Tab-separated table of C-alpha atoms in Angstrom:
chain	number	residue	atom	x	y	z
A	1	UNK	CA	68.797	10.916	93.897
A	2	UNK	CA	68.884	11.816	97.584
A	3	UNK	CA	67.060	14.572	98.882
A	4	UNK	CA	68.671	17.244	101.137
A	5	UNK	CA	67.269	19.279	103.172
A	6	UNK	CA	67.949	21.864	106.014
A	7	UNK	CA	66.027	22.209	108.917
A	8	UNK	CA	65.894	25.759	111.653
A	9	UNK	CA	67.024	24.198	114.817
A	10	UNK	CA	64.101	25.265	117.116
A	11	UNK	CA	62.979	22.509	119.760
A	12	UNK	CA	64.753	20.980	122.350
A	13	UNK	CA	64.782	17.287	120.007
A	14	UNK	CA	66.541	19.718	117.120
A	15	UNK	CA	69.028	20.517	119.640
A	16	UNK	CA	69.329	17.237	121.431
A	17	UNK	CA	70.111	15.771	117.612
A	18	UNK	CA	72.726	18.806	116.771
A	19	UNK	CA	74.384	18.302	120.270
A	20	UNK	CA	75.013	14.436	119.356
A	21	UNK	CA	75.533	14.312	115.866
A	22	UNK	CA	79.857	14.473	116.179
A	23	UNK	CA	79.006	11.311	118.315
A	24	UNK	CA	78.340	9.586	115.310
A	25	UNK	CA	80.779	11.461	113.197
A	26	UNK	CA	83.914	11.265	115.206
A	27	UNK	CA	83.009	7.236	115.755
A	28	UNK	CA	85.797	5.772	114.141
A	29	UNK	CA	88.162	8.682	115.037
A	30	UNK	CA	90.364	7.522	118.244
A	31	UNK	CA	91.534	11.058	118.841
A	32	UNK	CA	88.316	12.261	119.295
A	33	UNK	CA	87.184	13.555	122.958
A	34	UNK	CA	83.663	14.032	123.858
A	35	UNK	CA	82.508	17.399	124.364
A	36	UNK	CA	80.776	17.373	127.545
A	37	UNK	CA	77.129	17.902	126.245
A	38	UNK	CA	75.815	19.825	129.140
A	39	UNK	CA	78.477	22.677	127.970
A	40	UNK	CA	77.608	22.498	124.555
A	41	UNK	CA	74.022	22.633	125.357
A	42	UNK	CA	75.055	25.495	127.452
A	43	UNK	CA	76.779	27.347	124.370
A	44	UNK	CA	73.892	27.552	122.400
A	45	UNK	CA	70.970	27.887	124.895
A	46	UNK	CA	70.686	31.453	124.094
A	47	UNK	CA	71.012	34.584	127.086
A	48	UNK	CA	69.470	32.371	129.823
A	49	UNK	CA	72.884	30.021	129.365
A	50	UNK	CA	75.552	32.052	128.043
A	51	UNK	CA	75.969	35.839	128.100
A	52	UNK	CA	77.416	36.195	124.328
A	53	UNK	CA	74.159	36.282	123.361
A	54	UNK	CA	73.324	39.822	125.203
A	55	UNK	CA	75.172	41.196	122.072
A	56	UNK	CA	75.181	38.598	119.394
A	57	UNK	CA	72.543	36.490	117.930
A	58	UNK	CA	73.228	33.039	116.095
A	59	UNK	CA	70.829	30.232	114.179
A	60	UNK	CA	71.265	26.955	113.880
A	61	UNK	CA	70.800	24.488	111.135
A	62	UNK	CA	70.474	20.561	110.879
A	63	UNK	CA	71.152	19.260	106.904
A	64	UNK	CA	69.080	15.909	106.416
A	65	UNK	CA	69.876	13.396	103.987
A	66	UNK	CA	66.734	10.767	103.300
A	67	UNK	CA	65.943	11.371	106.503
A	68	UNK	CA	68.771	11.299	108.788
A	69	UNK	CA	70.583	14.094	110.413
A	70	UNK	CA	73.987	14.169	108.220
A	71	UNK	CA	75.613	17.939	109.217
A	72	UNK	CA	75.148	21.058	111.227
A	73	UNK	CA	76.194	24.528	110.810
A	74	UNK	CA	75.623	27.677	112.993
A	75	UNK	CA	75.683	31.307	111.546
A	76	UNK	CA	76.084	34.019	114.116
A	77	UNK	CA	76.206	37.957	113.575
A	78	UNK	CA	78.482	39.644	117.297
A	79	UNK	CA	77.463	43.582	117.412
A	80	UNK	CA	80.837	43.852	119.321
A	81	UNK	CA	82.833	42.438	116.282
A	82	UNK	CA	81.140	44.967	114.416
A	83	UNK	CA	80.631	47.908	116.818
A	84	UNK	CA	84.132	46.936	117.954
A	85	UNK	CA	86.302	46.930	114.761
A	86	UNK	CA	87.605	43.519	115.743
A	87	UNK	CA	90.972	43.656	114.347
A	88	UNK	CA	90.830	41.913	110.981
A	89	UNK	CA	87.174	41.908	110.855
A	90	UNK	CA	84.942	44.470	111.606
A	91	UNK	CA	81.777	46.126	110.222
A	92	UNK	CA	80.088	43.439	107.547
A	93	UNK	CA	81.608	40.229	108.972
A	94	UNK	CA	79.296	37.217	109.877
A	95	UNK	CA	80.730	34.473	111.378
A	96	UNK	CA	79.738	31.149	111.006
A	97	UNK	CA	80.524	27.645	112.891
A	98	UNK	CA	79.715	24.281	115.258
A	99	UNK	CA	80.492	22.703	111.518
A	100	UNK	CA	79.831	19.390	111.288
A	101	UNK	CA	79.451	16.953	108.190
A	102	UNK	CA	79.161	13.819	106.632
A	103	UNK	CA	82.199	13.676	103.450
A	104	UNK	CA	79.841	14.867	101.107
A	105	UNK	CA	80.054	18.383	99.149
A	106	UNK	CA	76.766	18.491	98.196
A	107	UNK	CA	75.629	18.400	102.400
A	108	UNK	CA	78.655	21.111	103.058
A	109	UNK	CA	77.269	23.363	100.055
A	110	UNK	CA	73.942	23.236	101.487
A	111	UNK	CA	74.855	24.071	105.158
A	112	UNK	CA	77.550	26.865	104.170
A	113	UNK	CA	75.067	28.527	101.574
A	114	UNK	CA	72.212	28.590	104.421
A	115	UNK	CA	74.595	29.841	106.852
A	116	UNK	CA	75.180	32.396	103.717
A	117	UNK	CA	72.139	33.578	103.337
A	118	UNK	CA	71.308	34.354	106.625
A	119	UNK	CA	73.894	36.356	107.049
A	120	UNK	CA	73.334	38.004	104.142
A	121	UNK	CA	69.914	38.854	105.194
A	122	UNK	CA	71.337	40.262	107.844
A	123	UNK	CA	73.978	42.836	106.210
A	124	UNK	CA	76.597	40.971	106.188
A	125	UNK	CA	79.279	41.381	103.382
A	126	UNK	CA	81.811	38.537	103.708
A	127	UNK	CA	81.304	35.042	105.784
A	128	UNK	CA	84.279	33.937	108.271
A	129	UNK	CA	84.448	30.751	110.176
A	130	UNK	CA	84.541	28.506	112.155
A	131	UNK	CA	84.034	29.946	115.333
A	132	UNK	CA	81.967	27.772	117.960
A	133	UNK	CA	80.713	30.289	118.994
A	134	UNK	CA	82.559	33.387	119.319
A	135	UNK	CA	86.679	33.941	119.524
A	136	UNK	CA	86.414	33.168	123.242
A	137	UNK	CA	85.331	29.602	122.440
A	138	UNK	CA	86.826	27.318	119.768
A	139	UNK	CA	88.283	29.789	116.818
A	140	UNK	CA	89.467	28.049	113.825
A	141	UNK	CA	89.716	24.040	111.899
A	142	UNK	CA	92.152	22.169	112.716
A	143	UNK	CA	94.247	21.413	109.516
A	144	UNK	CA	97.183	20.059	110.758
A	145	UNK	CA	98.116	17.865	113.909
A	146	UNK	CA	95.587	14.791	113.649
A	147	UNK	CA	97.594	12.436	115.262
A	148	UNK	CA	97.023	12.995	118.591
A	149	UNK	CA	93.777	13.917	121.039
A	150	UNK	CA	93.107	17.729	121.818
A	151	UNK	CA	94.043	19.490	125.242
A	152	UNK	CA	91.113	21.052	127.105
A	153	UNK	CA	89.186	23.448	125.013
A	154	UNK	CA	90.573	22.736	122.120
A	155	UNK	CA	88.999	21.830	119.072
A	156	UNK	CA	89.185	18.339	116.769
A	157	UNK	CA	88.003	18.133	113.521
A	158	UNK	CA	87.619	15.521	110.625
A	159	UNK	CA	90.756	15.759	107.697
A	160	UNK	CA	88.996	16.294	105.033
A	161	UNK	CA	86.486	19.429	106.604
A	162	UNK	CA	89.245	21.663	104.864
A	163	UNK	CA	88.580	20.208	101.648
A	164	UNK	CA	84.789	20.740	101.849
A	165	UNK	CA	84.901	24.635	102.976
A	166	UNK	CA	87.852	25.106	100.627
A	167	UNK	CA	85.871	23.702	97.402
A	168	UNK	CA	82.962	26.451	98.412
A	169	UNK	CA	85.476	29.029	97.781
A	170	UNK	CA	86.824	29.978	100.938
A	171	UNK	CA	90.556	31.105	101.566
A	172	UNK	CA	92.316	31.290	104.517
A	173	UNK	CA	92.783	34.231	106.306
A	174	UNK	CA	94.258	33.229	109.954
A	175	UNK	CA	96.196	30.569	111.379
A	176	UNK	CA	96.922	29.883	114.888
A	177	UNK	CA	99.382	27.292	116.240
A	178	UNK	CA	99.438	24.890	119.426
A	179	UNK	CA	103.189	24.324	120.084
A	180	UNK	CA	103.704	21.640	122.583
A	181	UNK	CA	107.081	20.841	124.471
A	182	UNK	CA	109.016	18.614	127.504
A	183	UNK	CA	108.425	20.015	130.523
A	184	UNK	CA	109.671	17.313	133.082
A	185	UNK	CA	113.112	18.838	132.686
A	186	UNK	CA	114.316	21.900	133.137
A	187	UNK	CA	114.504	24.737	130.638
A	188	UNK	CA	117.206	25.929	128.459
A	189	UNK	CA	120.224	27.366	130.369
A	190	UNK	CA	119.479	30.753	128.858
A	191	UNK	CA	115.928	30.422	130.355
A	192	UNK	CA	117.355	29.647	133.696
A	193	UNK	CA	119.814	31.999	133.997
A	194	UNK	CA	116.743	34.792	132.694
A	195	UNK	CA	114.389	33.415	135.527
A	196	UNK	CA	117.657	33.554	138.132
A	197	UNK	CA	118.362	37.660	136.628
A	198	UNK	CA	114.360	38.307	137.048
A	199	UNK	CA	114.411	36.720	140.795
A	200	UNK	CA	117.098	39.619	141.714
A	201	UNK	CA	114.569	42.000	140.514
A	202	UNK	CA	112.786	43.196	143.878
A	203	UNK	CA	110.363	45.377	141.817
A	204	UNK	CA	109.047	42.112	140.092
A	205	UNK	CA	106.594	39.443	141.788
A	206	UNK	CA	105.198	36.830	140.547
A	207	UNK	CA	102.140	35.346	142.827
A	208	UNK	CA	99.949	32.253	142.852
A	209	UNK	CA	96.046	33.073	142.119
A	210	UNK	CA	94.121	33.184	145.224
A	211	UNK	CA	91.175	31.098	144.436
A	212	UNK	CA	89.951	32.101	148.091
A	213	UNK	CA	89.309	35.894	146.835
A	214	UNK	CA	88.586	33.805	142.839
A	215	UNK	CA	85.964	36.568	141.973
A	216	UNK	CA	88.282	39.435	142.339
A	217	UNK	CA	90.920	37.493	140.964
A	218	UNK	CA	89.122	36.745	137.976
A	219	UNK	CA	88.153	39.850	137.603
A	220	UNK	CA	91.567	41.217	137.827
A	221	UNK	CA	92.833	38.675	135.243
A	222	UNK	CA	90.206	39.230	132.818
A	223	UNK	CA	90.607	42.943	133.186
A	224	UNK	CA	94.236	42.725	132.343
A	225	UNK	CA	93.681	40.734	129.123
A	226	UNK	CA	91.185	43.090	127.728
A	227	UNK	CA	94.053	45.338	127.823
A	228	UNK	CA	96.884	42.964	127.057
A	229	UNK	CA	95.443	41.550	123.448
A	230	UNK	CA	93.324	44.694	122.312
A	231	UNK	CA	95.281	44.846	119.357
A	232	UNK	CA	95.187	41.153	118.376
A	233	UNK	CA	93.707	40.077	115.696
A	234	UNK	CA	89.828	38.940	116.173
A	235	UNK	CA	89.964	40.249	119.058
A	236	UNK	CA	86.333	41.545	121.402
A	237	UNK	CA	86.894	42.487	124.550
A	238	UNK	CA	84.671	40.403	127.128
A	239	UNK	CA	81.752	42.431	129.137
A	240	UNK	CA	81.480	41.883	132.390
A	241	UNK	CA	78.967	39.555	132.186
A	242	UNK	CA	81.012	36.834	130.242
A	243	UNK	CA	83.631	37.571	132.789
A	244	UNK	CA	81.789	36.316	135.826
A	245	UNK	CA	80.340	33.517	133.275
A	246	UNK	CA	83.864	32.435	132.331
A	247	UNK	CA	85.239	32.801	135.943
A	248	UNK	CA	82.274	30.686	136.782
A	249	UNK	CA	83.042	28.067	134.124
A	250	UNK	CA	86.887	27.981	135.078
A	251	UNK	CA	86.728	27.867	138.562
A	252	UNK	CA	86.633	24.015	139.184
A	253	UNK	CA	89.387	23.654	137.221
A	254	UNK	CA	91.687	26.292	138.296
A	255	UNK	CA	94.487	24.969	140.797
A	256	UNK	CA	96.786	28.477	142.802
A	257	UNK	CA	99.947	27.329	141.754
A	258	UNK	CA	99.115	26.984	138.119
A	259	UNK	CA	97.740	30.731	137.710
A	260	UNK	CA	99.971	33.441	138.279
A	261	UNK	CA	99.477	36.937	138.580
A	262	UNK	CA	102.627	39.224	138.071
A	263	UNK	CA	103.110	42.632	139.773
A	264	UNK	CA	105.621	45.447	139.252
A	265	UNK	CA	105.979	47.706	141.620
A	266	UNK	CA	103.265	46.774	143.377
A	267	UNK	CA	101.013	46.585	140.846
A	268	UNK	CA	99.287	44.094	138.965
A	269	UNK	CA	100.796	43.630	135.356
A	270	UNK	CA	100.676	40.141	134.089
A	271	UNK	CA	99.091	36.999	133.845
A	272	UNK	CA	99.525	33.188	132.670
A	273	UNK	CA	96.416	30.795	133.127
A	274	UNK	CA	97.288	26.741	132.698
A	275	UNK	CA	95.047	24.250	132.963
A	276	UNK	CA	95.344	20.390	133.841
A	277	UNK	CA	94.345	18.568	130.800
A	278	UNK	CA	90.828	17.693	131.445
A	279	UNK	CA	90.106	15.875	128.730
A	280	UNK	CA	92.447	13.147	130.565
A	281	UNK	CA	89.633	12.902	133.141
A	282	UNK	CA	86.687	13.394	131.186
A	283	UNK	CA	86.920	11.158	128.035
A	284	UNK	CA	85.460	8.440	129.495
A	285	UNK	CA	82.453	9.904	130.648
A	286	UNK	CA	81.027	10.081	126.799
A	287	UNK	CA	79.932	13.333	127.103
A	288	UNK	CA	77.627	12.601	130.182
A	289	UNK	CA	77.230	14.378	133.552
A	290	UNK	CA	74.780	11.976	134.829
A	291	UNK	CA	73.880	9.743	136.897
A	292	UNK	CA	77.636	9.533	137.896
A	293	UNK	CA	79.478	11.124	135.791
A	294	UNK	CA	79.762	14.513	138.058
A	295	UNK	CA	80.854	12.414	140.902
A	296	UNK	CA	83.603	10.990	138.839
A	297	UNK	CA	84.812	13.789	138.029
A	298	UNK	CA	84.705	15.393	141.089
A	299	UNK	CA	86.532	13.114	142.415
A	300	UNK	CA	89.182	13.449	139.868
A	301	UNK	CA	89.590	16.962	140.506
A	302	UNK	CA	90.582	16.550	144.067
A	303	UNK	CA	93.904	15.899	143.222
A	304	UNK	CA	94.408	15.664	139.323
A	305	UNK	CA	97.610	13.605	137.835
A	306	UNK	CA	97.797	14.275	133.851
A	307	UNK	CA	100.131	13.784	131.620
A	308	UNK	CA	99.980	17.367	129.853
A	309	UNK	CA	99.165	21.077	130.704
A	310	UNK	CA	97.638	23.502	128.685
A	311	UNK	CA	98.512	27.518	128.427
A	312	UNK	CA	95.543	29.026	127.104
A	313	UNK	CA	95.858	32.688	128.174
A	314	UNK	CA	98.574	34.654	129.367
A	315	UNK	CA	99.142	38.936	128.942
A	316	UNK	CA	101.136	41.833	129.754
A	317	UNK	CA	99.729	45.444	129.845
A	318	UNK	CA	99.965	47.341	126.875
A	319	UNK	CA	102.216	49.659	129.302
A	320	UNK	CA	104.789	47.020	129.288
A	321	UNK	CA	104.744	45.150	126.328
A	322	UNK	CA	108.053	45.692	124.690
A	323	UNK	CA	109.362	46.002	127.388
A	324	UNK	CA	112.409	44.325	129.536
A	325	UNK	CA	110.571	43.537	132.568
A	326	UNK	CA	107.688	41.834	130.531
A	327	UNK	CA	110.137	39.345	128.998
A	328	UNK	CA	111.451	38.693	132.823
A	329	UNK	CA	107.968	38.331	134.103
A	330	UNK	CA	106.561	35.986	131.124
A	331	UNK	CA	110.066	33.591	131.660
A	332	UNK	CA	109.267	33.589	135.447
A	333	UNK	CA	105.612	32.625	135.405
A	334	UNK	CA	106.423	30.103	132.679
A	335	UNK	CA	109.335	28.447	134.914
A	336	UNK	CA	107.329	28.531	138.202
A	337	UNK	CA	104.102	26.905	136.546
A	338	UNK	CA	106.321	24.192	134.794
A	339	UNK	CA	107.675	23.058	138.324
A	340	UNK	CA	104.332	23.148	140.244
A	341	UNK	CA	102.856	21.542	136.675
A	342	UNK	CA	105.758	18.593	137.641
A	343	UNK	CA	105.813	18.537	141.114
A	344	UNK	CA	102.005	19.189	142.160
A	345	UNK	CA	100.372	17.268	139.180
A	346	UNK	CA	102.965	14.678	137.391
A	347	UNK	CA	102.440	16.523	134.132
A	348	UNK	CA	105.410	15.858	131.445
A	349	UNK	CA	104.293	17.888	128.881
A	350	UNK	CA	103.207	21.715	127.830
A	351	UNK	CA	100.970	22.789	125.191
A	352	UNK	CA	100.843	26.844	124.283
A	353	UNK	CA	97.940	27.604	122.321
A	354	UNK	CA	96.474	29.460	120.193
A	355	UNK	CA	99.345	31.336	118.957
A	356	UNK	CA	98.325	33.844	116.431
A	357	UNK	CA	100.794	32.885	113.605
A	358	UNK	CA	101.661	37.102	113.418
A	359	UNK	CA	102.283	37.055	117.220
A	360	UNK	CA	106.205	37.307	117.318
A	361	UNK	CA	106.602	37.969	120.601
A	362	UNK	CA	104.898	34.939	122.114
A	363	UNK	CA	106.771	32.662	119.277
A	364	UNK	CA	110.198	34.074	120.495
A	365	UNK	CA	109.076	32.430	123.994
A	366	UNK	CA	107.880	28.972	122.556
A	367	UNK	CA	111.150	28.638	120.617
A	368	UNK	CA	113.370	29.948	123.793
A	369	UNK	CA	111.557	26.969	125.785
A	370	UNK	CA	112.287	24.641	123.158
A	371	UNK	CA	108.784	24.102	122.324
A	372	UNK	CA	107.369	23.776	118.681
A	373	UNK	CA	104.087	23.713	116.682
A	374	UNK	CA	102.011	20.745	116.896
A	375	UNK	CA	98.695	21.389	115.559
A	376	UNK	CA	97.388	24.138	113.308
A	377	UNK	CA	94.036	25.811	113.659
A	378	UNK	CA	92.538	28.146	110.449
A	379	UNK	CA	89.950	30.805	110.043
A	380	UNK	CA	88.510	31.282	106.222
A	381	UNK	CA	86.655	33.836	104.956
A	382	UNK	CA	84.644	34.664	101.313
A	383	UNK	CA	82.997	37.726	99.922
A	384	UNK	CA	79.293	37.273	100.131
């Protein structure tokens, strides 16, 4: 019989082998996109790499199977998620995540019940997961929309992860959707004749980012989604710490004309972020920075041309939300990104993502633009 076992991830070899394990994996998968490993490094290097870990602490496991690395698992307790009341989770949830496995129930048993019991040493009442590492990062397995490669920061997983968390007793608790649409022609009618009614508006701006003044702007936005989704589920606000860390991160890949800023009467309301998709530019670097890889994609960056676009964050001020003016704002920042997304960077297609599956405003937008769900993303929980 073959031996399993599960080892503390503790030197820098333990982490070098969790950091390329998916390479093996994901192999044979041609949807697959390699996670730049510097960044995932990054992720779990503790406080001195990334600032989640000034109020959360995590472990890290490696399962071994005769000898070879065959799975990984993370288990992470966030004093904000619990100090916090994240919505939908709260005091005595432990999160777990970075999943990664061979098909084999006995190797997911082993890593979910260590994962388990850590948190259970730790006070933790029920388990939740994945999340690699916190909300802010990649929230969620995919369970449905295989068929394609991921946009930027988006997850990928193998089809039958489901079935190995699932058979451990977990249920799901959360869903969130990636809907994907056209955007090389116009919108709707309705849509146009909504951004045309907005544009008449003189009490309603929408402006391009100005990545010359990018720490205040950053700032700004980040300050304006702490508000905006402080009622969605899972949600922890950032500190300011993570938001000079995640200005820092996006900054290279932030273009004016694709982040807008929306202000009514004079002041500032709104947001929508899109990205190029990077992964269009990265996926042939394998994961690797070096020797040349940074120059490559430097060079890329200058002037990007990608197929798709991503939306991943875009909020209104509580103050507003329900509000006429928010719908013209959100239709106006959507129609002015689409044409510099065409125009600027040859895109053809949108992605909108994550979409809680409860958030009915947001899905009255994606259907109005015609869009519609293309790949499905699930939390799961169980009692411990």
């Amino acid at each position: 019989m073959s031996m399993i076992t599960l080892k503390r991830v503790e030197s820098a070899a333990d982490r070098t082998a969790f950091v390329d394990l998916p390479w093996r994996l994901y192999a044979n998968d041609p949807h697959w996109v390699p996670p730049l490993k510097s960044e995932v490094h990054g992720l779990i290097g503790g406080l001195k790499s990334n600032p989640w870990f000034g109020h959360a602490e995590a472990a890290f496991w490696l399962a071994l199977k005769d000898g070879q690395v065959v799975g990984r698992i993370s288990a992470q307790v966030d004093q904000l998620v619990i100090a916090e009341g994240a919505p939908g989770m709260g005091p005595g949830t432990g999160h777990w995540g970075m999943f990664e496995c061979i098909d084999d129930q006995a190797v997911a048993d082993a890593l979910l019940q260590t994962a388990e019991d850590w948190l259970k040493a730790k006070g933790m009442t029920r388990a939740m997961g994945p999340f690699s590492l916190s909300i802010w990062d990649e929230p969620g397995l995919l369970v449905q929309g295989f068929e394609g490669p991921p946009t930027v920061m988006m997850g990928h997983h193998l089809p039958y992860y489901e079935r190995l968390i699932t058979a451990r007793g977990y249920q799901g608790v959360k869903d969130m959707h990636a809907w994907s649409l056209p955007i090389a022609q116009p919108f709707p009618e309705m849509v146009q004749r909504i951004v045309a009614f907005s544009e008449r508006n003189a009490k309603l701006v929408t402006r391009p980012v100005n990545k010359a003044k990018f720490d205040q702007e950053a700032a700004l936005i980040l300050d304006i989604l702490n508000d905006a989704w402080a009622d969605n589920w899972g949600f922890v606000p950032l500190t300011p710490l993570e938001i000079a860390y995640v200005g820092k991160k996006l900054k290279p890949i932030i273009f004016d004309n694709l982040v807008r800023i929306a202000e009514y009467e004079g002041e500032p309301v709104g947001f929508m972020i899109t990205l190029p998709d990077i992964n269009e530019l990265t996926r042939d670097l394998n994961g690797r920075l070096f020797p040349f890889g940074w120059a490559k994609l430097l060079w890329r960056l200058r002037a990007p041309r990608v197929k798709r676009m991503r939306v991943p964050l875009m909020g209104i001020r509580k103050t507003l939300q329900g509000h006429r003016v928010a719908s013209l704002m959100a239709f106006q920042m959507i129609e002015y990104i689409r044409r510099a997304s065409v125009e600027e960077f040859g895109a053809s297609e949108g992605e909108i993502g994550w979409i809680l599956d409860d958030n009915g405003p947001m899905r009255s937008i994606a259907d109005a633009i015609d869009s519609h769900v293309t790949r499905t993303y699930r939390v799961f929980e169980r009692a411990l």
